[in-house]
mmCIF file of C-alpha atoms in Angstrom:
data_model
loop_
_atom_site.group_PDB
_atom_site.id
_atom_site.type_symbol
_atom_site.label_atom_id
_atom_site.label_comp_id
_atom_site.label_asym_id
_atom_site.label_seq_id
_atom_site.Cartn_x
_atom_site.Cartn_y
_atom_site.Cartn_z
ATOM 1 C CA UNK A 1 38.623 88.563 76.132
ATOM 2 C CA UNK A 2 40.887 85.940 76.150
ATOM 3 C CA UNK A 3 43.493 87.800 75.050
ATOM 4 C CA UNK A 4 43.314 91.010 76.951
ATOM 5 C CA UNK A 5 45.894 91.742 79.416
ATOM 6 C CA UNK A 6 43.648 93.343 81.924
ATOM 7 C CA UNK A 7 41.247 90.621 81.528
ATOM 8 C CA UNK A 8 43.539 87.750 82.204
ATOM 9 C CA UNK A 9 44.758 89.840 85.531
ATOM 10 C CA UNK A 10 41.357 89.516 86.273
ATOM 11 C CA UNK A 11 40.839 86.357 86.440
ATOM 12 C CA UNK A 12 44.232 85.563 88.174
ATOM 13 C CA UNK A 13 45.862 84.257 85.084
ATOM 14 C CA UNK A 14 48.672 86.569 85.647
ATOM 15 C CA UNK A 15 49.588 87.637 89.096
ATOM 16 C CA UNK A 16 49.467 91.618 90.394
ATOM 17 C CA UNK A 17 50.163 94.085 93.311
ATOM 18 C CA UNK A 18 46.408 94.593 93.836
ATOM 19 C CA UNK A 19 45.071 97.501 96.261
ATOM 20 C CA UNK A 20 41.509 96.646 96.102
ATOM 21 C CA UNK A 21 39.039 94.238 94.568
ATOM 22 C CA UNK A 22 35.473 94.331 94.773
ATOM 23 C CA UNK A 23 32.729 92.600 91.988
ATOM 24 C CA UNK A 24 33.116 95.350 89.937
ATOM 25 C CA UNK A 25 36.010 96.734 90.024
ATOM 26 C CA UNK A 26 40.016 96.064 90.961
ATOM 27 C CA UNK A 27 42.996 98.246 91.616
ATOM 28 C CA UNK A 28 46.709 97.583 91.600
ATOM 29 C CA UNK A 29 49.988 99.105 91.190
ATOM 30 C CA UNK A 30 51.330 100.532 87.782
ATOM 31 C CA UNK A 31 54.445 98.162 87.073
ATOM 32 C CA UNK A 32 55.793 101.458 84.842
ATOM 33 C CA UNK A 33 54.869 103.758 87.340
ATOM 34 C CA UNK A 34 55.461 107.262 86.409
ATOM 35 C CA UNK A 35 55.362 108.637 90.357
ATOM 36 C CA UNK A 36 55.887 108.207 93.795
ATOM 37 C CA UNK A 37 52.029 106.904 93.682
ATOM 38 C CA UNK A 38 50.467 105.342 89.992
ATOM 39 C CA UNK A 39 47.980 102.747 90.232
ATOM 40 C CA UNK A 40 45.110 101.647 87.714
ATOM 41 C CA UNK A 41 41.623 101.392 88.006
ATOM 42 C CA UNK A 42 39.703 98.962 86.168
ATOM 43 C CA UNK A 43 36.684 97.271 85.485
ATOM 44 C CA UNK A 44 36.078 94.008 85.973
ATOM 45 C CA UNK A 45 33.914 94.039 82.503
ATOM 46 C CA UNK A 46 35.320 94.114 79.210
ATOM 47 C CA UNK A 47 35.147 97.331 77.884
ATOM 48 C CA UNK A 48 38.051 98.068 75.334
ATOM 49 C CA UNK A 49 37.708 101.982 74.970
ATOM 50 C CA UNK A 50 36.151 105.080 76.662
ATOM 51 C CA UNK A 51 34.157 105.442 73.387
ATOM 52 C CA UNK A 52 32.500 101.679 73.586
ATOM 53 C CA UNK A 53 31.522 102.866 78.025
ATOM 54 C CA UNK A 54 27.864 102.997 77.976
ATOM 55 C CA UNK A 55 27.611 102.257 81.784
ATOM 56 C CA UNK A 56 28.144 105.470 84.152
ATOM 57 C CA UNK A 57 27.632 104.019 87.074
ATOM 58 C CA UNK A 58 30.330 102.299 86.394
ATOM 59 C CA UNK A 59 32.715 104.970 85.150
ATOM 60 C CA UNK A 60 31.847 106.569 88.160
ATOM 61 C CA UNK A 61 32.743 104.185 89.898
ATOM 62 C CA UNK A 62 36.221 104.138 89.099
ATOM 63 C CA UNK A 63 36.976 107.662 89.775
ATOM 64 C CA UNK A 64 35.329 106.962 93.073
ATOM 65 C CA UNK A 65 37.364 103.890 93.522
ATOM 66 C CA UNK A 66 40.698 105.980 92.516
ATOM 67 C CA UNK A 67 39.656 108.717 95.461
ATOM 68 C CA UNK A 68 39.188 106.440 98.271
ATOM 69 C CA UNK A 69 42.146 104.559 97.557
ATOM 70 C CA UNK A 70 44.423 108.005 97.315
ATOM 71 C CA UNK A 71 42.831 109.144 100.717
ATOM 72 C CA UNK A 72 43.915 105.647 102.214
ATOM 73 C CA UNK A 73 47.629 105.627 100.937
ATOM 74 C CA UNK A 74 47.630 109.212 102.265
ATOM 75 C CA UNK A 75 48.417 111.357 99.766
ATOM 76 C CA UNK A 76 44.819 112.612 98.218
ATOM 77 C CA UNK A 77 45.372 115.931 100.372
ATOM 78 C CA UNK A 78 48.619 116.786 98.433
ATOM 79 C CA UNK A 79 47.123 116.338 95.071
ATOM 80 C CA UNK A 80 46.855 113.594 92.483
ATOM 81 C CA UNK A 81 45.892 113.033 88.886
ATOM 82 C CA UNK A 82 43.147 110.668 86.908
ATOM 83 C CA UNK A 83 43.484 110.183 84.132
ATOM 84 C CA UNK A 84 41.909 107.905 80.967
ATOM 85 C CA UNK A 85 43.134 107.373 77.583
ATOM 86 C CA UNK A 86 41.721 106.491 74.821
ATOM 87 C CA UNK A 87 42.520 104.971 71.459
ATOM 88 C CA UNK A 88 46.142 105.534 69.721
ATOM 89 C CA UNK A 89 46.642 108.880 69.897
ATOM 90 C CA UNK A 90 45.563 109.103 73.566
ATOM 91 C CA UNK A 91 48.036 106.964 74.301
ATOM 92 C CA UNK A 92 45.918 104.108 75.718
ATOM 93 C CA UNK A 93 47.866 100.745 75.063
ATOM 94 C CA UNK A 94 45.800 98.066 76.927
ATOM 95 C CA UNK A 95 42.674 98.029 74.967
ATOM 96 C CA UNK A 96 40.704 97.470 77.918
ATOM 97 C CA UNK A 97 38.809 100.590 79.928
ATOM 98 C CA UNK A 98 41.341 101.932 83.121
ATOM 99 C CA UNK A 99 42.151 105.320 85.093
ATOM 100 C CA UNK A 100 45.637 106.133 85.771
ATOM 101 C CA UNK A 101 45.984 107.595 89.030
ATOM 102 C CA UNK A 102 49.449 109.168 90.032
ATOM 103 C CA UNK A 103 50.356 111.021 92.943
ATOM 104 C CA UNK A 104 53.078 111.796 95.531
ATOM 105 C CA UNK A 105 55.240 114.463 93.154
ATOM 106 C CA UNK A 106 54.134 117.843 91.591
ATOM 107 C CA UNK A 107 53.025 117.283 88.425
ATOM 108 C CA UNK A 108 53.239 118.928 85.296
ATOM 109 C CA UNK A 109 50.607 120.414 82.152
ATOM 110 C CA UNK A 110 49.991 119.642 79.824
ATOM 111 C CA UNK A 111 50.676 115.970 80.798
ATOM 112 C CA UNK A 112 52.663 114.952 77.387
#
C-alpha cells in the first residue's frame, strides 16, 4: 500500500528505531511511547485491520515476537501488556495491523 505509514517503514522510506526484523515481521520502538518500554510488532504483509486477518500463523508470530523481545529487553518477568486496536472506536490510527507491547511500569485497568 503506497500510502500506508507502516508499509513505508517496511520499505525503508521512513526511518524507524528497529528492534527486530525477519522475513515476516518488523518490530520497532513506538515514537509516542506510553511506557518506559513501548514497541510495535507489525507484519510485513499489509493487513488493514484485525478483522481482515486470515493468517493465524502470522498473527501468532506477532505475539511470540513481542514476548521474545520483552525477554531480551529484560522486562518480561516484571510483566507487560500486548494490545491490538481494531478500527476507529478500538483506537486504531494506522490501518496496518500492529501489536503494541508496553512494559516497565505498573499498567492500570481498564486501559482507556
